[in-house]
Short mmCIF file of N, CA and C in Angstrom, two decimals:
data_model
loop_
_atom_site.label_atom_id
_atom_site.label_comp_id
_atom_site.label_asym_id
_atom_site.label_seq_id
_atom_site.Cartn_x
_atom_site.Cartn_y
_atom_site.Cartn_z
N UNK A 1 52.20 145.58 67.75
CA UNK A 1 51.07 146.20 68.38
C UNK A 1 51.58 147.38 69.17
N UNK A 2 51.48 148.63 68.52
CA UNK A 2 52.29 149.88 69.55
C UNK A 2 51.27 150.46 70.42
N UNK A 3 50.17 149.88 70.46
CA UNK A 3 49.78 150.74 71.59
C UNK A 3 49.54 149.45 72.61
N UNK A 4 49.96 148.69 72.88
CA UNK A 4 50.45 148.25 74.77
C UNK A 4 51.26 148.78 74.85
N UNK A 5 51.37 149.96 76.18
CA UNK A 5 53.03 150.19 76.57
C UNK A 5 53.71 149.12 77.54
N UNK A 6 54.64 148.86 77.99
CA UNK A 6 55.57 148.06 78.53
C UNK A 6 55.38 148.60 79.82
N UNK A 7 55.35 148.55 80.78
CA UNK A 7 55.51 149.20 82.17
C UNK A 7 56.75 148.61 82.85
N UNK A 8 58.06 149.36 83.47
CA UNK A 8 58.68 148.55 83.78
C UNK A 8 58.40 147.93 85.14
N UNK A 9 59.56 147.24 85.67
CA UNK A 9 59.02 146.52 86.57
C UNK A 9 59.46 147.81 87.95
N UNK A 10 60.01 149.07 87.95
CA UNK A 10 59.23 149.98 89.18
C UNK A 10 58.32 150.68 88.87
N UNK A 11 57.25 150.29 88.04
CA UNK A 11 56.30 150.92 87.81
C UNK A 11 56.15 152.40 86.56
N UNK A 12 56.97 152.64 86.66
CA UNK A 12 56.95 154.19 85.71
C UNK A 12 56.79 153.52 84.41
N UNK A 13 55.73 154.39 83.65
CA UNK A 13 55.62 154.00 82.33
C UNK A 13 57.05 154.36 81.39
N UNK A 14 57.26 154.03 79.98
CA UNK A 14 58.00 154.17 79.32
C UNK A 14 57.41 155.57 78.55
N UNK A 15 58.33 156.00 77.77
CA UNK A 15 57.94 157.17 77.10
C UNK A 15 58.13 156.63 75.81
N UNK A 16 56.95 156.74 74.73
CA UNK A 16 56.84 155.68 73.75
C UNK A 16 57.15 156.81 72.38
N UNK A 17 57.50 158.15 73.02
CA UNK A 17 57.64 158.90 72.14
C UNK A 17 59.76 159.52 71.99
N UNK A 18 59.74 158.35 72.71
CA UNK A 18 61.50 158.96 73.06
C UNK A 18 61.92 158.53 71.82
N UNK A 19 63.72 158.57 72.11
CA UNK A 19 64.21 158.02 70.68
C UNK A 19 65.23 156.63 71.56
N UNK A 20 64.63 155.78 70.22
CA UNK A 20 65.06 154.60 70.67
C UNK A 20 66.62 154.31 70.73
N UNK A 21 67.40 155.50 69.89
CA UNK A 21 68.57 154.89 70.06
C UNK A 21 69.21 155.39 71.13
N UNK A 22 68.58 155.80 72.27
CA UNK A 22 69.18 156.48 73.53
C UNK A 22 68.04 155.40 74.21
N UNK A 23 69.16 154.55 75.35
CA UNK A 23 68.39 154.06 77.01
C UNK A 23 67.64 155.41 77.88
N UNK A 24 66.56 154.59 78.13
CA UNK A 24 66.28 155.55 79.19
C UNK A 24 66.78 154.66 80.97
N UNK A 25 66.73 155.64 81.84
CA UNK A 25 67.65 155.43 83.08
C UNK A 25 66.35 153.76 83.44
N UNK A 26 65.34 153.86 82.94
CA UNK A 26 64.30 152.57 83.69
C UNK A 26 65.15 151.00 83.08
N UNK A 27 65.23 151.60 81.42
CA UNK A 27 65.62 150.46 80.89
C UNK A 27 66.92 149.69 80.95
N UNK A 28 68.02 150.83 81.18
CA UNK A 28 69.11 150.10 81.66
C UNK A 28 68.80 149.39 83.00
N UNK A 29 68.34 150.11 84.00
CA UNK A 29 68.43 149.30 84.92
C UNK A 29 68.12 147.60 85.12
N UNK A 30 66.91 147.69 84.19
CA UNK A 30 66.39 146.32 83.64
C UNK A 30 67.48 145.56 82.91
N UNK A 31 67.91 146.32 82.19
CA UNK A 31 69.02 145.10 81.73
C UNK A 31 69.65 144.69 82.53
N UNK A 32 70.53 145.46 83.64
CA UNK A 32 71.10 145.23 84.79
C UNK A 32 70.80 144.38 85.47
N UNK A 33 69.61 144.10 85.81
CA UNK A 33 68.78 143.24 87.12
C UNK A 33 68.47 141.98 86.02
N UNK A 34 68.26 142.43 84.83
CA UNK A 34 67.97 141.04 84.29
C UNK A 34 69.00 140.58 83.80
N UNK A 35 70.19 141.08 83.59
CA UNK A 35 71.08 139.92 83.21
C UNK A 35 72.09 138.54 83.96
N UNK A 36 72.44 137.52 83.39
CA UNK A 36 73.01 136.64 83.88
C UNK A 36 74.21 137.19 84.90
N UNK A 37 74.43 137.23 86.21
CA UNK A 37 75.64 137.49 86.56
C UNK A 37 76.11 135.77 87.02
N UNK A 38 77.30 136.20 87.16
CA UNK A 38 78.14 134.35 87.18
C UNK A 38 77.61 134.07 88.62
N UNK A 39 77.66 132.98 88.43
CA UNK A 39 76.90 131.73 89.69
C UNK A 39 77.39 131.92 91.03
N UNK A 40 78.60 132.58 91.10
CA UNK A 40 79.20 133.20 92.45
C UNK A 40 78.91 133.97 92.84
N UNK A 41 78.11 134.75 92.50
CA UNK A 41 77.57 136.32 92.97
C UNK A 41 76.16 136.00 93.19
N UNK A 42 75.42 134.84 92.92
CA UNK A 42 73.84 134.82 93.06
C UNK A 42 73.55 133.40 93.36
N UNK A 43 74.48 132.61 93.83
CA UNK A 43 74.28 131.17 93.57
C UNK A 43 73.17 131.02 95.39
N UNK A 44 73.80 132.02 95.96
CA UNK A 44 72.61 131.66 97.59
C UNK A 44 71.63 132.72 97.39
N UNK A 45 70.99 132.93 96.42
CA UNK A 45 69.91 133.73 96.23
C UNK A 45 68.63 133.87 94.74
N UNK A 46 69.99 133.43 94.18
CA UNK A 46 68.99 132.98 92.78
C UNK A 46 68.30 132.11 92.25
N UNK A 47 67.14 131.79 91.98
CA UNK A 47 66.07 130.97 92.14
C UNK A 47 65.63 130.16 90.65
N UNK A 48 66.57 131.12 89.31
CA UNK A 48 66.34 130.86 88.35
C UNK A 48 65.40 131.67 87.40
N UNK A 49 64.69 132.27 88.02
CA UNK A 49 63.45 132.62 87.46
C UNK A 49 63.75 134.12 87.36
N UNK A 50 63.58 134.73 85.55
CA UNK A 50 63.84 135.96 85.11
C UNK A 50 63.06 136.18 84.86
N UNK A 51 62.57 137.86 84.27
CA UNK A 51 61.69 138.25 83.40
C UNK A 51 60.83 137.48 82.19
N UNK A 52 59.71 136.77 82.52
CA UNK A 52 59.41 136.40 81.31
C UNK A 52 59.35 137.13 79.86
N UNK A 53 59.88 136.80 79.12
CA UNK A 53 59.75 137.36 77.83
C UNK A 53 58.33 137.07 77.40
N UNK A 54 57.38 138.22 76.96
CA UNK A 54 56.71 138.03 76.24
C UNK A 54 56.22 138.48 74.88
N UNK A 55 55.04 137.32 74.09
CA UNK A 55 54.33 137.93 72.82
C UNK A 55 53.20 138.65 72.58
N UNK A 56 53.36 139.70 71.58
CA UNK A 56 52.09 140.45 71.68
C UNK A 56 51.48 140.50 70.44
N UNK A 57 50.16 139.85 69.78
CA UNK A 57 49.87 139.84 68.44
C UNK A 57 48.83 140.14 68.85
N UNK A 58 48.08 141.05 67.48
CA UNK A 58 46.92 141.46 67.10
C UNK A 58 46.53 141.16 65.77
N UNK A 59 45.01 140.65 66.09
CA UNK A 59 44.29 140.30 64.48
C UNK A 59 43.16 140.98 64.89
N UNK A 60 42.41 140.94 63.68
CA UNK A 60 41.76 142.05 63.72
C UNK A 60 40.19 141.92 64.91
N UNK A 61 39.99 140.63 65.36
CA UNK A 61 39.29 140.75 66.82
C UNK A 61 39.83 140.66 68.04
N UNK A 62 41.37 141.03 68.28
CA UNK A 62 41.65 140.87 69.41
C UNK A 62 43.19 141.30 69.39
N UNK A 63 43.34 141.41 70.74
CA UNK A 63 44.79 141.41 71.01
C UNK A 63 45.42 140.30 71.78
N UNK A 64 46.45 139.44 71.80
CA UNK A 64 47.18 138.24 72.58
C UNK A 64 48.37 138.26 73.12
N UNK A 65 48.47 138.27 74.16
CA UNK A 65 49.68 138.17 74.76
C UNK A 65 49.61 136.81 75.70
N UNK A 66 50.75 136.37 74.80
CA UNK A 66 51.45 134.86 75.43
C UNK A 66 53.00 135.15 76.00
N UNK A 67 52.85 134.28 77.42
CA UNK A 67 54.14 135.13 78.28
C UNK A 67 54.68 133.44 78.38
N UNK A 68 55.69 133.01 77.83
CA UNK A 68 56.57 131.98 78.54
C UNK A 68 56.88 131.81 79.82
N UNK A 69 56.13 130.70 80.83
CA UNK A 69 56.58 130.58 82.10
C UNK A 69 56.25 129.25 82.49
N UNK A 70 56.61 128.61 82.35
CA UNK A 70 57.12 126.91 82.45
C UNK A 70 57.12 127.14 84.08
N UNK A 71 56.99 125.44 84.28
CA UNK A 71 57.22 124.97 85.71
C UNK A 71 56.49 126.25 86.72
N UNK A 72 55.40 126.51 86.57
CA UNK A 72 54.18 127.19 87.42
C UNK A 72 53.30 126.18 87.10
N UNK A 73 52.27 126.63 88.51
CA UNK A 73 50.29 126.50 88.27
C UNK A 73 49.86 127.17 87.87
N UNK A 74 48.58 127.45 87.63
CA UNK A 74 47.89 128.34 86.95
C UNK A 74 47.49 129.09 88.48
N UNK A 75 47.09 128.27 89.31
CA UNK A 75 46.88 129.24 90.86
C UNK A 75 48.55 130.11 91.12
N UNK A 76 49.35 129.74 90.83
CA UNK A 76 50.91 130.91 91.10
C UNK A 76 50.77 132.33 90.43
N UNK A 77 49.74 132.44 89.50
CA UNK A 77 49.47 133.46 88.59
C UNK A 77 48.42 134.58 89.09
N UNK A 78 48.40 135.68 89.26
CA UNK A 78 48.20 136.76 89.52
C UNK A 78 47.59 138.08 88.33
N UNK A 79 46.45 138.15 87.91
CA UNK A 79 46.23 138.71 86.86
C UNK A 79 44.81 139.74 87.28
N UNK A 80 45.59 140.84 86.95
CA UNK A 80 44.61 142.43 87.61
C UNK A 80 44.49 143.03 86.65
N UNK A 81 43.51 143.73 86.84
CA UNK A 81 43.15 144.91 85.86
C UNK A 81 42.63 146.48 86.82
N UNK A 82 43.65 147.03 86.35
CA UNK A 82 43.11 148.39 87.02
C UNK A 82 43.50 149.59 86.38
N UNK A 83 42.00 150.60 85.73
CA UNK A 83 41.86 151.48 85.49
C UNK A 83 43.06 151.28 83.81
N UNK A 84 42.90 150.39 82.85
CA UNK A 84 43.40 149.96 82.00
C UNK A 84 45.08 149.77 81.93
N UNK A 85 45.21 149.60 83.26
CA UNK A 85 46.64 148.70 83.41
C UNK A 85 46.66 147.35 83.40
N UNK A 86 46.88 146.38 82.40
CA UNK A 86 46.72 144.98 82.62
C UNK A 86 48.34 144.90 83.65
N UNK A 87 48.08 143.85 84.84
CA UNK A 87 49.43 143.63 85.30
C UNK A 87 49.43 141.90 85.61
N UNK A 88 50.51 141.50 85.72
CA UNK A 88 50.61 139.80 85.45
C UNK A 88 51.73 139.64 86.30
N UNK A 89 51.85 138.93 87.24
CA UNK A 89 52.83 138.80 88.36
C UNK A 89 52.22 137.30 89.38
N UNK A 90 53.52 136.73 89.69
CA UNK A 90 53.35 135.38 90.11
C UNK A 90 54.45 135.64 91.46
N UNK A 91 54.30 134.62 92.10
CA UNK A 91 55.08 134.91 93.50
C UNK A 91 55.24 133.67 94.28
N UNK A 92 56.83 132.47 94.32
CA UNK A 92 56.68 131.64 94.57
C UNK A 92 57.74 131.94 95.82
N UNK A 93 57.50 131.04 97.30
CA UNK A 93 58.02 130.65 97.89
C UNK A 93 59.08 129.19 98.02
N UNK A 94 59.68 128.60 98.28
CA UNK A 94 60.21 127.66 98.91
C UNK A 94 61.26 127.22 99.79
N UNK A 95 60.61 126.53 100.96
CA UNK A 95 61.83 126.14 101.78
C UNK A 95 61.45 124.79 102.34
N UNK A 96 63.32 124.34 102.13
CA UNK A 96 62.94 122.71 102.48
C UNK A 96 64.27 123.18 103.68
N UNK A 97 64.06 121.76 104.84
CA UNK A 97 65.05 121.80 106.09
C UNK A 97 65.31 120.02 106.15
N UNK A 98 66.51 119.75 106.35
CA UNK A 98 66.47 118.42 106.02
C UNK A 98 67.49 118.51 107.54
N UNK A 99 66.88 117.32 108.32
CA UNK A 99 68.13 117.14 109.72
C UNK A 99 68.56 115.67 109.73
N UNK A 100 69.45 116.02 110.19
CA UNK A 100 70.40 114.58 110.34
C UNK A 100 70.96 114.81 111.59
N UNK A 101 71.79 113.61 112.11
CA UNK A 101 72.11 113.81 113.49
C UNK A 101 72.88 114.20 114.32
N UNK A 102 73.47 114.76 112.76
CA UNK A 102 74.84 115.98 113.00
C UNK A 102 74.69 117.21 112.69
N UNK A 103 73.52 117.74 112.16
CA UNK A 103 73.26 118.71 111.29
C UNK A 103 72.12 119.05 110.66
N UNK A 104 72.18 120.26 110.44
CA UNK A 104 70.26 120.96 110.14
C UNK A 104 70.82 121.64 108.82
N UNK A 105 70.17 121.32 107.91
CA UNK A 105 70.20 121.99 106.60
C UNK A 105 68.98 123.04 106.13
N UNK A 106 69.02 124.02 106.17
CA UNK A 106 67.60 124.63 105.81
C UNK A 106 68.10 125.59 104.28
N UNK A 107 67.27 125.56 103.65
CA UNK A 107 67.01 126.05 102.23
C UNK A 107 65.60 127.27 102.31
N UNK A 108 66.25 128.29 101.57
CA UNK A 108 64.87 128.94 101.45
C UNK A 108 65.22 129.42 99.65
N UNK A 109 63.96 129.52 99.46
CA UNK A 109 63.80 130.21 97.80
C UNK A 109 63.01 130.83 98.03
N UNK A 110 63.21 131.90 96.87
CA UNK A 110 62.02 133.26 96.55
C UNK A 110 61.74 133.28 95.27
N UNK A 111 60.98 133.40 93.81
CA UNK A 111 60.41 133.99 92.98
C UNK A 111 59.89 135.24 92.54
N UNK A 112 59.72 136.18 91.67
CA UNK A 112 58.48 136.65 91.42
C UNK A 112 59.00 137.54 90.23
N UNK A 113 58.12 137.70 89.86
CA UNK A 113 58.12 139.19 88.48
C UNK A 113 56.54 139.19 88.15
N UNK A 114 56.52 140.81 88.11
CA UNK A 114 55.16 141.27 87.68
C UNK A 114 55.49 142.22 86.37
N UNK A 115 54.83 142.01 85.33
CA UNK A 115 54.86 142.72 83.93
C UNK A 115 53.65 143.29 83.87
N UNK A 116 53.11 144.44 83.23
CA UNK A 116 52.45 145.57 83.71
C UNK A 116 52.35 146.11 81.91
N UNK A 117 51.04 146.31 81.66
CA UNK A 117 50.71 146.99 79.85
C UNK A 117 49.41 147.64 80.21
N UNK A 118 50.08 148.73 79.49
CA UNK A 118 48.50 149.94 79.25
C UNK A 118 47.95 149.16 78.04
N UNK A 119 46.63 148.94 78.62
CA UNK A 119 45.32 148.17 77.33
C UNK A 119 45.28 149.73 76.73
N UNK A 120 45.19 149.55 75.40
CA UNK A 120 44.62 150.23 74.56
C UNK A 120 42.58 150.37 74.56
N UNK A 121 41.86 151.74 74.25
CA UNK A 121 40.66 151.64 74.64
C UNK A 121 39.80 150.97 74.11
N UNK A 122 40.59 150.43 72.66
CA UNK A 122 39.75 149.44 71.63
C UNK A 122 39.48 148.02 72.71
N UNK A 123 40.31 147.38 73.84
CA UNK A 123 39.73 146.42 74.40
C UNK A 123 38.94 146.44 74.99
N UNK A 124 37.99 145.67 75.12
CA UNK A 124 36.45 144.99 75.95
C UNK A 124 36.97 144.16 77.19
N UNK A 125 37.32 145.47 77.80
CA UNK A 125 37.67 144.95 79.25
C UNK A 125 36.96 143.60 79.96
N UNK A 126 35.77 143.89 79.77
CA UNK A 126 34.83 142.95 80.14
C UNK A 126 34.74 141.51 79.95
N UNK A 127 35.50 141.20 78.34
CA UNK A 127 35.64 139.78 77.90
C UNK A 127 37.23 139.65 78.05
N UNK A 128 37.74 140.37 78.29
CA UNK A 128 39.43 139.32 78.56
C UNK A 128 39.11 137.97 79.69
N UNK A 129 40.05 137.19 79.01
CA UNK A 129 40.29 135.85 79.84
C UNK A 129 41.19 135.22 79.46
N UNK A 130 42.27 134.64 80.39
CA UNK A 130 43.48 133.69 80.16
C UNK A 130 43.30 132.35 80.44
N UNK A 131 44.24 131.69 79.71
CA UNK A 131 44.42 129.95 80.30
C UNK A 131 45.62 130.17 79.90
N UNK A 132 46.14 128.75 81.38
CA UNK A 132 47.50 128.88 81.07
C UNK A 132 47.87 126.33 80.92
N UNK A 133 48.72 127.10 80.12
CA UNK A 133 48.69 125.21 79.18
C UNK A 133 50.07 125.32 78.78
N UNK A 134 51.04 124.09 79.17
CA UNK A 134 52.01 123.89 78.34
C UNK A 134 52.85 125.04 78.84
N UNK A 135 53.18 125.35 80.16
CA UNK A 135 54.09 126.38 80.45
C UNK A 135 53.72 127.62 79.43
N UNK A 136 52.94 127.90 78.80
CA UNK A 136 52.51 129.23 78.13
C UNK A 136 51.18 129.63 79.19
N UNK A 137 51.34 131.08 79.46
CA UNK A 137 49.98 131.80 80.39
C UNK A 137 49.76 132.49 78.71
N UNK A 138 48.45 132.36 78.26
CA UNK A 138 47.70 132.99 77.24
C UNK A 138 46.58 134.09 77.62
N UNK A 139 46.50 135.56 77.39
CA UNK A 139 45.74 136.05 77.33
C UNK A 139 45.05 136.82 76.56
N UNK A 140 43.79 136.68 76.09
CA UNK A 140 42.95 136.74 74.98
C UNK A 140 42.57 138.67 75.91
N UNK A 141 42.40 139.47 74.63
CA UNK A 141 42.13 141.36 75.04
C UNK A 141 41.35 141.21 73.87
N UNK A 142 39.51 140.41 73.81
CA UNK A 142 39.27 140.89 72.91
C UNK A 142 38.84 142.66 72.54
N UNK A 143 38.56 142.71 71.66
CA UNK A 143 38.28 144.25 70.87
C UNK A 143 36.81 145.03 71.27
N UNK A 144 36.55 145.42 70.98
CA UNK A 144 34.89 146.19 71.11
C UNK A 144 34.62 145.96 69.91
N UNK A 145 33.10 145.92 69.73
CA UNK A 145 32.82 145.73 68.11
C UNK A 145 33.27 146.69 67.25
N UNK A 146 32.95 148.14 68.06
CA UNK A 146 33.43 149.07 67.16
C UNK A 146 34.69 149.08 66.40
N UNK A 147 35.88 148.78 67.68
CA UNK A 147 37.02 148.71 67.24
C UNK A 147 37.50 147.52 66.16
N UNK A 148 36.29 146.87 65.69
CA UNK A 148 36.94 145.22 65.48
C UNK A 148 36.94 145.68 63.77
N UNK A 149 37.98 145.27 63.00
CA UNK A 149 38.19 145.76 61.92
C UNK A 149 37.41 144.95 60.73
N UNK A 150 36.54 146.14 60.39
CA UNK A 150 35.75 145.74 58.85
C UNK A 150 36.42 144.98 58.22
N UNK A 151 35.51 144.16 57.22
CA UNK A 151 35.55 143.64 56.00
C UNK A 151 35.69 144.67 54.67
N UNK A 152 36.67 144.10 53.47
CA UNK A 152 36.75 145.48 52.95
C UNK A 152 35.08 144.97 51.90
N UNK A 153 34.89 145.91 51.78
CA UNK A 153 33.53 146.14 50.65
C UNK A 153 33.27 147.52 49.56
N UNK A 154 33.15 146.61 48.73
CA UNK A 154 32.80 147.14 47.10
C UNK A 154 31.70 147.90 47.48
N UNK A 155 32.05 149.11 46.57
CA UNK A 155 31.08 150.42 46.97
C UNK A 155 31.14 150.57 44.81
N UNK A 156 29.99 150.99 44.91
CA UNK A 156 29.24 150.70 43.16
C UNK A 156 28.79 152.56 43.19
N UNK A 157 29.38 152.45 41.20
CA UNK A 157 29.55 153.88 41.22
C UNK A 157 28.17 153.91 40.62
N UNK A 158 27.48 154.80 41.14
CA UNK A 158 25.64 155.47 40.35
C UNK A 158 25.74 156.26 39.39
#
């Protein structure tokens, strides 16, 4: 589906007209921030939780994007629409403090990633809606009628 663009995660769109076999300066950085560094360098700060990878299919009434994100609620989920930016971003806290009578243990965790796609104008802003089931968040972009792709039909020669 080439017309969602990707937005990265500081916001600047991608340029969908570049050439792919050159990084642009957004996308390395993403690799950077998203890759595994060893457990010593992130072990008092890392929470586990990366970029969800997601899917993007289109049939001919709709567009779907299913984002892998296990171990959430459906209330942790965050889903906006503005001026045909779909954006999807979740944001978890946690801290536990455990005392004993020698000692105070306190723990804090952080979460979050927001993923960000230019809707194409064929969607019916109006009817999108997600559910999220089975650690998959699903969201349905149906089409406009206009945009929704004919049936092919036999045309008879006179």
């Amino acid at each position: 589906m080439s017309n969602l663009i990707s937005v990265p995660k500081n916001g600047t769109l991608s340029n969908s007209n570049s050439n792919s076999n050159f990084s642009t300066l957004s996308h390395w950085l993403d690799d950077i921030f998203n890759r595994d560094f060893p457990s010593v360098l992130t072990s008092n700060f890392n929470t586990g939780m990366t970029l969800p990878q997601v899917n993007i299919k289109e049939t001919a009434d709709a567009f779907i994007v299913d984002m892998a994100v296990p171990g959430l609620k459906k209330s942790d989920f965050h889903i906006d629409l503005d001026n045909d930016l779909l954006s999807i971003s979740t944001e978890t806290k946690e801290e536990n403090e455990h005392k004993d009578a020698n000692y105070t243990r306190r723990e804090f965790g952080y979460a979050s990633f927001k993923r960000s796609f230019n809707l194409p104008e064929s969607v019916d802003e109006d009817a999108i809606n997600a559910r999220y089931e089975d650690g998959i968040l699903s969201i349905l972009l149906p089409k406009k009628e206009e945009a929704k792709q004919k049936p092919v039909r036999n045309i008879e020669i006179s």
